[in-house]
Short mmCIF file of C-alpha atoms in Angstrom, two decimals:
data_model
loop_
_atom_site.label_atom_id
_atom_site.label_comp_id
_atom_site.label_asym_id
_atom_site.label_seq_id
_atom_site.Cartn_x
_atom_site.Cartn_y
_atom_site.Cartn_z
CA MET A 1 -79.95 61.26 17.69
CA ASN A 2 -78.33 57.53 18.66
CA THR A 3 -75.45 57.60 16.43
CA LEU A 4 -74.05 54.61 18.51
CA SER A 5 -77.74 52.41 16.71
CA THR A 6 -77.12 54.17 13.85
CA ASP A 7 -73.34 53.25 12.99
CA GLN A 8 -74.39 49.38 14.18
CA GLN A 9 -76.88 49.97 10.57
CA ASN A 10 -74.02 51.31 8.45
CA LEU A 11 -71.12 49.10 10.11
CA ASP A 12 -70.41 47.66 6.69
CA ALA A 13 -70.38 51.00 4.49
CA ILE A 14 -67.91 52.47 7.57
CA LEU A 15 -65.68 49.11 7.26
CA THR A 16 -65.59 49.32 3.71
CA GLU A 17 -64.58 53.07 3.78
CA VAL A 18 -61.87 51.83 6.19
CA LYS A 19 -60.93 49.28 4.37
CA GLN A 20 -60.53 50.81 1.40
CA GLN A 21 -58.20 53.81 2.75
CA GLY A 22 -56.14 51.35 4.45
CA ILE A 23 -55.63 49.78 0.87
CA ASP A 24 -54.80 52.93 -0.75
CA TYR A 25 -52.53 53.53 1.72
CA LEU A 26 -50.44 50.64 1.53
CA ASN A 27 -50.38 50.49 -1.96
CA HIS A 28 -48.86 54.10 -1.97
CA ILE A 29 -46.73 54.08 0.66
CA HIS A 30 -43.55 54.23 -0.86
CA GLU A 31 -44.13 57.50 -1.72
CA ARG A 32 -45.59 58.57 1.78
CA SER A 33 -43.28 61.11 3.54
CA THR A 34 -41.25 58.93 6.31
CA ALA A 35 -41.02 62.51 7.55
CA ASN A 36 -43.90 64.88 9.45
CA PRO A 37 -43.98 68.54 8.72
CA SER A 38 -46.74 69.59 10.71
CA GLU A 39 -47.82 70.08 14.08
CA VAL A 40 -51.65 69.40 15.31
CA GLU A 41 -53.79 71.15 18.16
CA ILE A 42 -55.15 69.44 20.97
CA ILE A 43 -58.71 69.43 21.52
CA PRO A 44 -59.77 68.41 24.85
CA ASP A 45 -63.37 69.25 25.63
CA LEU A 46 -65.91 66.23 24.62
CA SER A 47 -69.13 67.25 22.78
CA GLU A 48 -71.68 66.07 24.63
CA GLU A 49 -73.52 63.70 21.93
CA GLY A 50 -70.86 62.18 20.13
CA ILE A 51 -70.64 63.11 15.93
CA GLY A 52 -70.88 59.31 14.65
CA VAL A 53 -68.18 57.33 12.84
CA LYS A 54 -68.64 59.57 9.94
CA ASN A 55 -67.83 62.09 10.89
CA THR A 56 -65.00 61.41 13.36
CA PHE A 57 -63.62 59.62 10.58
CA ALA A 58 -63.54 62.94 8.61
CA GLN A 59 -62.35 64.27 11.67
CA PHE A 60 -59.70 62.07 11.48
CA ASN A 61 -58.42 62.28 7.87
CA ARG A 62 -58.62 66.23 8.31
CA ARG A 63 -56.71 66.48 11.13
CA PHE A 64 -54.64 63.73 12.34
CA GLU A 65 -54.15 61.66 9.04
CA PRO A 66 -51.88 64.52 7.39
CA VAL A 67 -49.41 63.44 10.43
CA MET A 68 -48.75 59.58 9.58
CA VAL A 69 -45.64 59.07 8.46
CA ALA A 70 -44.81 56.06 6.63
CA SER A 71 -43.08 54.46 9.90
CA SER A 72 -44.14 51.18 8.23
CA GLY A 73 -42.62 51.39 4.78
CA PRO A 74 -39.05 50.37 3.38
CA ARG A 75 -37.33 53.49 4.18
CA TYR A 76 -38.61 54.05 7.91
CA TRP A 77 -34.84 52.87 8.92
CA GLY A 78 -34.64 54.71 12.47
CA PHE A 79 -35.26 52.97 15.28
CA VAL A 80 -35.18 49.40 14.85
CA THR A 81 -39.01 49.60 12.77
CA GLY A 82 -40.76 46.68 11.13
CA GLY A 83 -43.50 47.08 8.75
CA THR A 84 -46.66 44.75 8.38
CA THR A 85 -46.92 42.15 5.95
CA PRO A 86 -50.13 41.21 4.50
CA ALA A 87 -51.01 38.23 5.99
CA ALA A 88 -49.95 39.92 9.92
CA ILE A 89 -52.70 43.31 8.89
CA ALA A 90 -55.35 39.97 7.91
CA GLY A 91 -54.85 38.31 11.79
CA ASP A 92 -54.41 41.90 13.28
CA TRP A 93 -57.95 42.84 12.10
CA LEU A 94 -59.28 39.38 13.10
CA SER A 95 -57.51 39.94 16.58
CA THR A 96 -59.79 43.27 16.55
CA ILE A 97 -63.46 42.01 15.44
CA TYR A 98 -63.52 38.68 17.54
CA ASP A 99 -61.62 40.82 20.49
CA GLN A 100 -60.91 37.89 22.69
CA ASN A 101 -59.36 38.12 26.43
CA THR A 102 -56.37 35.39 25.93
CA GLN A 103 -56.31 34.00 29.09
CA THR A 104 -57.23 30.29 28.71
CA ALA A 105 -56.91 27.46 26.04
CA LYS A 106 -59.58 24.99 27.66
CA GLY A 107 -62.98 25.14 29.51
CA THR A 108 -66.50 26.57 27.90
CA GLY A 109 -65.80 30.32 27.35
CA ASP A 110 -62.50 32.32 25.93
CA ILE A 111 -60.16 29.46 25.33
CA SER A 112 -58.25 32.03 22.24
CA ALA A 113 -54.67 31.29 24.09
CA VAL A 114 -55.09 28.29 22.44
CA ILE A 115 -53.83 30.07 19.42
CA GLU A 116 -51.16 31.68 21.06
CA LEU A 117 -49.70 28.38 22.25
CA GLU A 118 -49.38 27.13 18.98
CA THR A 119 -47.96 30.56 18.01
CA ILE A 120 -44.99 29.76 20.46
CA GLN A 121 -44.42 26.60 18.92
CA LEU A 122 -44.39 28.24 15.34
CA LEU A 123 -41.47 30.94 16.28
CA LEU A 124 -39.23 27.82 18.86
CA SER A 125 -39.37 26.08 15.47
CA LEU A 126 -38.45 29.07 13.74
CA PHE A 127 -35.79 29.89 16.21
CA ASN A 128 -34.71 26.10 16.12
CA LEU A 129 -34.69 26.71 19.76
CA PRO A 130 -35.99 23.31 22.04
CA LYS A 131 -39.25 22.58 22.76
CA ASP A 132 -38.40 23.42 26.35
CA TYR A 133 -38.97 26.76 26.68
CA PHE A 134 -42.41 28.05 28.14
CA GLY A 135 -43.14 31.48 25.31
CA GLY A 136 -46.34 34.05 25.64
CA PHE A 137 -46.80 37.99 23.70
CA VAL A 138 -46.91 41.03 25.55
CA THR A 139 -46.09 44.37 24.30
CA GLY A 140 -42.65 45.37 23.97
CA ALA A 141 -39.18 44.18 24.51
CA THR A 142 -39.30 46.84 27.57
CA LEU A 143 -42.06 44.30 29.34
CA SER A 144 -40.69 40.93 27.54
CA ASN A 145 -37.16 41.92 29.38
CA PHE A 146 -39.60 42.56 32.42
CA THR A 147 -41.13 39.84 32.58
CA CYS A 148 -37.98 37.44 32.23
CA LEU A 149 -35.83 39.23 35.00
CA ALA A 150 -38.75 38.96 37.08
CA VAL A 151 -38.84 35.38 37.24
CA ALA A 152 -34.61 35.48 37.43
CA ARG A 153 -35.66 38.11 40.85
CA GLN A 154 -37.32 34.85 42.06
CA TRP A 155 -35.13 32.69 41.20
CA ILE A 156 -32.33 34.82 42.95
CA GLY A 157 -34.28 34.56 46.23
CA LYS A 158 -35.01 30.73 46.85
CA GLN A 159 -30.96 30.24 45.90
CA LEU A 160 -30.99 32.30 48.76
CA GLY A 161 -33.93 31.03 50.80
CA LYS A 162 -36.56 33.49 49.98
CA ASP A 163 -39.41 34.16 48.46
CA PHE A 164 -38.73 37.56 47.17
CA ALA A 165 -41.93 37.92 45.60
CA ARG A 166 -44.22 37.20 48.41
CA GLU A 167 -41.54 38.95 50.94
CA GLY A 168 -40.38 41.54 48.59
CA VAL A 169 -36.46 41.85 47.25
CA SER A 170 -33.40 41.65 50.48
CA GLY A 171 -30.87 43.07 50.30
CA THR A 172 -28.61 43.89 46.74
CA VAL A 173 -29.75 41.68 43.78
CA LYS A 174 -26.26 41.41 41.39
CA VAL A 175 -26.58 41.51 37.87
CA LEU A 176 -23.91 41.52 35.07
CA SER A 177 -24.25 42.98 32.24
CA ALA A 178 -21.97 44.81 29.20
CA THR A 179 -23.84 46.32 26.82
CA PRO A 180 -27.42 46.09 27.78
CA HIS A 181 -30.13 47.16 26.04
CA SER A 182 -32.16 50.74 27.68
CA SER A 183 -35.30 48.44 28.08
CA ALA A 184 -33.31 45.64 30.14
CA VAL A 185 -31.86 48.64 32.25
CA LYS A 186 -36.12 49.97 32.95
CA SER A 187 -36.75 46.48 33.55
CA LEU A 188 -34.39 46.62 36.34
CA SER A 189 -35.84 50.18 37.85
CA MET A 190 -39.45 48.83 37.35
CA LEU A 191 -38.40 45.41 39.15
CA GLY A 192 -36.34 47.26 41.98
CA LEU A 193 -33.63 46.03 41.28
CA GLY A 194 -32.07 49.09 40.25
CA SER A 195 -31.42 50.76 36.81
CA GLY A 196 -27.77 51.90 38.29
CA ASN A 197 -26.66 48.86 40.36
CA PHE A 198 -25.90 46.22 37.69
CA ILE A 199 -22.21 45.20 37.47
CA GLN A 200 -20.36 46.60 34.37
CA VAL A 201 -18.74 43.99 32.68
CA LYS A 202 -15.91 44.84 30.08
CA VAL A 203 -16.54 45.03 26.35
CA MET A 204 -14.21 42.66 23.84
CA GLU A 205 -11.67 44.72 22.41
CA GLY A 206 -11.65 46.31 18.25
CA ASN A 207 -14.37 47.79 17.99
CA ARG A 208 -16.80 45.47 19.57
CA GLU A 209 -19.56 45.90 22.76
CA ALA A 210 -20.05 42.18 22.96
CA LEU A 211 -18.71 41.74 26.47
CA ASP A 212 -15.36 39.98 27.65
CA VAL A 213 -15.84 37.11 28.55
CA ALA A 214 -12.10 36.86 30.74
CA ASP A 215 -13.66 39.82 32.40
CA LEU A 216 -16.77 38.26 32.79
CA GLU A 217 -15.62 35.29 35.08
CA LEU A 218 -13.16 37.72 36.97
CA LYS A 219 -16.42 39.33 38.33
CA ILE A 220 -17.87 36.26 38.64
CA GLN A 221 -14.93 35.23 41.21
CA ALA A 222 -15.20 38.72 42.71
CA LEU A 223 -19.35 37.64 43.80
CA ASN A 224 -17.48 33.96 45.79
CA GLY A 225 -20.06 31.87 44.73
CA GLU A 226 -23.61 34.43 45.51
CA PRO A 227 -25.79 34.12 42.83
CA PHE A 228 -26.24 36.59 39.99
CA ILE A 229 -28.36 37.43 36.65
CA LEU A 230 -26.63 37.81 33.71
CA ILE A 231 -27.75 39.88 30.57
CA SER A 232 -26.24 39.15 27.53
CA SER A 233 -26.94 40.88 23.95
CA ALA A 234 -28.21 38.81 20.93
CA GLY A 235 -27.44 42.10 18.67
CA THR A 236 -26.79 45.35 20.35
CA VAL A 237 -28.37 48.45 18.85
CA ASN A 238 -25.61 50.16 17.42
CA THR A 239 -23.67 47.46 15.97
CA VAL A 240 -25.50 44.61 16.63
CA ASP A 241 -22.55 42.34 18.37
CA PHE A 242 -23.30 39.26 19.70
CA ASP A 243 -22.17 38.07 22.92
CA ASP A 244 -20.11 34.75 22.67
CA PHE A 245 -22.45 32.14 23.68
CA GLU A 246 -20.76 28.90 23.68
CA ALA A 247 -18.69 30.48 26.26
CA ILE A 248 -20.75 31.53 28.20
CA ASN A 249 -22.35 27.61 28.17
CA ILE A 250 -19.20 26.98 29.78
CA LEU A 251 -19.85 29.34 32.54
CA LYS A 252 -22.93 28.10 33.22
CA GLU A 253 -21.59 25.05 34.08
CA LYS A 254 -19.02 25.97 36.60
CA TYR A 255 -21.00 28.97 38.14
CA ASN A 256 -24.67 29.09 39.70
CA PHE A 257 -26.56 31.94 37.99
CA TRP A 258 -29.60 33.38 35.58
CA TRP A 259 -28.94 33.32 31.95
CA HIS A 260 -31.19 36.01 30.62
CA ILE A 261 -30.14 37.00 26.57
CA ASP A 262 -31.90 40.27 24.38
CA ALA A 263 -32.20 39.25 21.49
CA ALA A 264 -34.74 41.66 20.28
CA PHE A 265 -33.53 41.42 17.00
CA GLY A 266 -31.25 39.67 16.37
CA GLY A 267 -32.87 36.59 16.82
CA PHE A 268 -33.91 36.53 13.86
CA ALA A 269 -30.44 35.85 12.37
CA SER A 270 -31.25 32.40 13.26
CA CYS A 271 -33.70 31.76 10.68
CA SER A 272 -30.87 31.87 7.55
CA PRO A 273 -28.08 29.42 7.85
CA LYS A 274 -26.10 32.37 6.82
CA TYR A 275 -26.33 34.01 10.02
CA ARG A 276 -27.89 31.30 12.42
CA HIS A 277 -23.60 30.53 13.71
CA LEU A 278 -24.19 34.29 15.55
CA LEU A 279 -26.73 33.08 17.89
CA LYS A 280 -24.51 29.24 18.80
CA GLY A 281 -24.97 28.13 22.00
CA TRP A 282 -28.46 30.77 22.88
CA GLU A 283 -30.28 27.53 22.72
CA ASN A 284 -29.09 26.91 26.89
CA ALA A 285 -30.22 30.73 28.15
CA ASP A 286 -32.58 30.38 31.12
CA SER A 287 -35.01 33.23 29.26
CA ILE A 288 -34.99 35.06 25.69
CA THR A 289 -36.58 38.61 24.96
CA VAL A 290 -37.70 39.02 21.15
CA ASP A 291 -39.36 41.79 19.64
CA CYS A 292 -41.80 40.40 17.07
CA HIS A 293 -42.85 44.15 15.71
CA LYS A 294 -39.14 43.98 14.57
CA TRP A 295 -38.15 41.58 12.08
CA LEU A 296 -41.19 39.52 12.07
CA ASN A 297 -42.77 41.93 10.54
CA VAL A 298 -46.39 42.38 12.66
CA PRO A 299 -47.94 45.67 13.87
CA TYR A 300 -47.08 47.27 17.14
CA GLU A 301 -47.64 45.92 19.93
CA SER A 302 -46.14 42.21 19.97
CA ALA A 303 -42.97 41.21 21.24
CA VAL A 304 -42.34 36.98 22.81
CA PHE A 305 -40.48 35.80 25.99
CA PHE A 306 -39.18 32.56 25.98
CA VAL A 307 -38.58 30.86 29.30
CA LYS A 308 -37.90 27.59 30.23
CA GLU A 309 -40.12 24.94 31.68
CA LYS A 310 -38.65 24.17 34.20
CA HIS A 311 -39.01 27.27 36.10
CA GLN A 312 -42.89 27.42 35.57
CA LEU A 313 -43.17 27.38 38.81
CA LEU A 314 -41.29 30.53 39.98
CA GLN A 315 -43.10 32.16 36.95
CA VAL A 316 -46.06 31.66 38.95
CA GLU A 317 -45.20 32.52 42.25
CA THR A 318 -43.83 35.72 40.42
CA PHE A 319 -46.77 36.09 38.45
CA GLN A 320 -50.23 34.60 40.05
CA ASN A 321 -53.20 36.03 41.13
CA SER A 322 -53.15 34.92 44.35
CA ASN A 323 -55.91 36.85 45.60
CA ALA A 324 -59.01 35.67 42.54
CA ALA A 325 -60.37 32.36 44.07
CA TYR A 326 -62.54 31.94 40.73
CA LEU A 327 -59.22 31.52 38.81
CA GLY A 328 -58.40 28.30 39.71
CA ASP A 329 -55.12 26.47 40.83
CA PRO A 330 -52.48 27.98 38.29
CA MET A 331 -51.02 24.76 37.78
CA GLU A 332 -53.43 22.96 37.21
CA ASN A 333 -55.89 26.01 35.44
CA PHE A 334 -53.78 26.76 33.24
CA SER A 335 -53.92 31.26 31.90
CA TYR A 336 -51.66 32.90 31.21
CA LEU A 337 -52.82 35.67 33.65
CA ASN A 338 -50.63 33.23 35.88
CA PHE A 339 -47.40 33.83 33.85
CA LEU A 340 -46.76 37.15 32.88
CA PRO A 341 -47.96 41.27 33.97
CA GLU A 342 -51.53 41.58 32.38
CA ASN A 343 -54.51 40.21 32.79
CA SER A 344 -56.83 41.74 30.26
CA ARG A 345 -55.17 40.35 27.00
CA ARG A 346 -55.74 41.55 23.58
CA LEU A 347 -55.13 38.41 21.00
CA LYS A 348 -51.93 39.58 20.04
CA ALA A 349 -50.66 35.92 18.99
CA LEU A 350 -52.77 36.26 15.62
CA PRO A 351 -50.69 38.59 13.92
CA ALA A 352 -48.01 36.32 14.28
CA TRP A 353 -49.88 33.14 13.65
CA PHE A 354 -51.36 34.47 10.53
CA THR A 355 -47.72 35.74 8.91
CA LEU A 356 -46.03 32.73 10.11
CA THR A 357 -48.66 30.15 8.71
CA SER A 358 -48.85 32.74 5.69
CA TYR A 359 -44.79 32.43 4.94
CA GLY A 360 -42.88 29.96 6.32
CA LYS A 361 -39.02 29.58 7.60
CA ARG A 362 -38.55 30.59 3.82
CA GLY A 363 -40.06 33.04 3.45
CA TYR A 364 -38.34 34.91 6.96
CA GLN A 365 -34.92 33.34 5.88
CA GLU A 366 -35.35 35.39 2.56
CA ILE A 367 -36.54 38.34 4.59
CA ILE A 368 -34.15 38.23 6.77
CA GLU A 369 -31.56 37.32 4.00
CA THR A 370 -32.56 40.32 1.48
CA ASN A 371 -32.19 42.85 4.38
CA VAL A 372 -28.63 42.30 5.17
CA GLU A 373 -28.15 42.90 1.79
CA MET A 374 -29.26 46.20 1.74
CA ALA A 375 -27.63 46.73 4.73
CA LEU A 376 -24.66 45.77 2.91
CA GLN A 377 -25.40 47.37 0.16
CA PHE A 378 -25.56 51.17 2.22
CA ALA A 379 -22.60 50.31 3.84
CA ASP A 380 -20.75 50.00 0.70
CA PHE A 381 -22.28 53.28 -0.13
CA ILE A 382 -20.91 55.36 3.11
CA ASN A 383 -17.39 53.62 2.28
CA GLU A 384 -17.09 54.40 -0.26
CA ASN A 385 -17.94 58.44 -0.29
CA PRO A 386 -15.52 60.12 1.24
CA ASN A 387 -17.87 62.05 3.06
CA PHE A 388 -18.57 59.03 5.61
CA GLY A 389 -17.52 56.68 7.27
CA LEU A 390 -18.68 53.86 8.88
CA LEU A 391 -17.94 53.74 13.13
CA ALA A 392 -18.37 49.61 13.27
CA PRO A 393 -18.53 46.92 10.96
CA VAL A 394 -21.52 45.64 9.32
CA ARG A 395 -22.68 42.51 11.46
CA LEU A 396 -26.02 41.83 9.84
CA ASN A 397 -29.03 44.30 9.73
CA THR A 398 -27.84 48.08 11.34
CA VAL A 399 -25.41 50.16 9.54
CA CYS A 400 -23.49 52.91 11.88
CA PHE A 401 -22.11 55.16 10.37
CA SER A 402 -21.14 59.42 10.37
CA LEU A 403 -19.69 62.21 8.35
CA ARG A 404 -16.26 62.53 8.35
CA ASP A 405 -16.97 66.16 9.14
CA GLU A 406 -18.33 65.49 12.59
CA SER A 407 -20.00 68.94 13.62
CA LEU A 408 -22.07 68.28 10.43
CA VAL A 409 -23.99 65.07 11.47
CA ALA A 410 -26.84 67.02 13.46
CA VAL A 411 -27.20 69.13 10.38
CA PHE A 412 -27.53 66.62 7.56
CA LEU A 413 -29.95 64.56 10.02
CA ASN A 414 -32.33 66.94 10.54
CA LYS A 415 -32.54 67.99 6.65
CA LEU A 416 -31.99 64.41 5.52
CA ASN A 417 -35.06 63.26 8.02
CA LYS A 418 -37.19 66.20 6.95
CA GLY A 419 -37.03 65.94 3.15
CA GLY A 420 -39.11 62.90 4.04
CA LYS A 421 -37.33 60.25 1.44
CA VAL A 422 -35.43 58.09 4.23
CA PHE A 423 -35.52 58.74 8.52
CA MET A 424 -32.39 57.53 10.22
CA THR A 425 -31.68 57.98 14.12
CA PRO A 426 -28.38 59.75 15.43
CA THR A 427 -26.08 57.72 18.33
CA PHE A 428 -23.34 58.37 19.98
CA TYR A 429 -20.75 55.54 19.48
CA ASN A 430 -17.02 54.92 20.68
CA GLY A 431 -17.28 58.75 21.80
CA LYS A 432 -18.46 59.82 17.85
CA LYS A 433 -21.57 61.58 17.35
CA GLY A 434 -23.17 58.62 14.26
CA ILE A 435 -26.21 57.71 12.54
CA ARG A 436 -27.87 54.31 12.07
CA ALA A 437 -29.98 53.18 9.28
CA ALA A 438 -31.82 49.50 10.56
CA PHE A 439 -33.13 47.16 7.74
CA VAL A 440 -35.84 45.30 9.09
CA ASN A 441 -38.30 46.22 6.85
CA TRP A 442 -39.76 43.71 4.21
CA ARG A 443 -40.26 45.99 1.52
CA THR A 444 -37.14 47.17 1.31
CA SER A 445 -35.48 47.13 -1.86
CA VAL A 446 -32.46 48.04 -3.75
CA ALA A 447 -34.27 50.73 -5.60
CA ASP A 448 -35.22 52.01 -1.64
CA VAL A 449 -31.25 51.96 -0.97
CA GLU A 450 -30.40 53.89 -4.19
CA LEU A 451 -33.55 56.34 -3.31
CA ALA A 452 -31.86 56.77 0.13
CA THR A 453 -28.48 57.39 -0.96
CA ASN A 454 -29.39 59.74 -3.78
CA ALA A 455 -31.45 62.00 -1.29
CA MET A 456 -28.77 61.69 1.32
CA LEU A 457 -26.33 62.85 -1.98
CA GLU A 458 -28.38 66.44 -2.17
CA ILE A 459 -27.82 67.04 1.53
CA LEU A 460 -24.37 66.85 0.61
CA ASN A 461 -24.35 69.03 -1.96
CA GLU A 462 -26.66 71.74 -0.38
CA LEU A 463 -23.71 71.50 2.84
#
């Protein structure tokens, strides 16, 4: 039986059924559990003939659909997990349907990169960043940090009269940071710079995670003019703290370094006049990381990098396909594969283009401000209940808290998450066990916060 031919003939019915199931899921996502109570047995054997889409869909619904949690729903507050706007879903479906390999923006073949180039311009406008950044889409903040730091590595080499991309890294590349995200540290490992090799800058006093600028300058001076990479934070994971970018700008005028900002979700503060001040001065960084599958609310996997256009030659030297003559001169014939790690690329920009075009600056301002309001409302509950306490002030969209009886944190969170009403993640901050609730989903409402806090009170009664 030719199942492929049969499925092609029945494509309309197949996609209609999938669409309807998707609509039903999304329409009831607020009712779906945020916890997975089941285990799935892995079947390692592949059938000889295949069973066709209809039977495969039935098997998916029987085995895997029940363990799909509402991670894109309004009460999944673990990690920093966004949802998907209606427009982003439409764009993502079309990315699959048209199945472009996004590399070039002109020529006679696939030129879908023009969509990506336009989307980067839309994002720069959304973030109020200058147009002298070049950008592209990658799978997540890890690869965005990797891309930016790879160009930074090449910049360091040039300062030393070397071509690290061609010759390999020689010597130790100095990297300074106070509270780097694990993805940035992982990138240092992948780049051969050493995950444990960065110089730790002190954080500010007073329950802060932002770097101490005075200590940063002392550590810079200790390098005696040696070029280095600075990784700074626009929103730390635990407390969403921001480094002082204006002060770093002053240091940039005095010392020779590559300035990278990890703004995975904190960059979206720029969408709101209320919180834009947190990012004042970030427009002068050499490179910036932003995650789109967080606060932009597009499907996984989606992030962008921004690198100043003046560094484009360094970027090409780092990523160019030097052994593929048919690709042409990378500086004359633009192709994304000469500017980032991947060669074959999904049209990841299309969901972002759809949602940005659909909702505009005002739409994202409302999402950001509503999420922050929900975080503050949740923080009020924490402050008002004697069983809980904030571990840090709420600076934007994340609430870092603990139980007064720290010994109960693990059992409390386990019971809460198993209940399936809300999902949060554990953390460790300032020597204390804690819990993090991050608000980045466009669906989250006052009713969701109330439902979550009621579930928390029920767990307290059980304890």
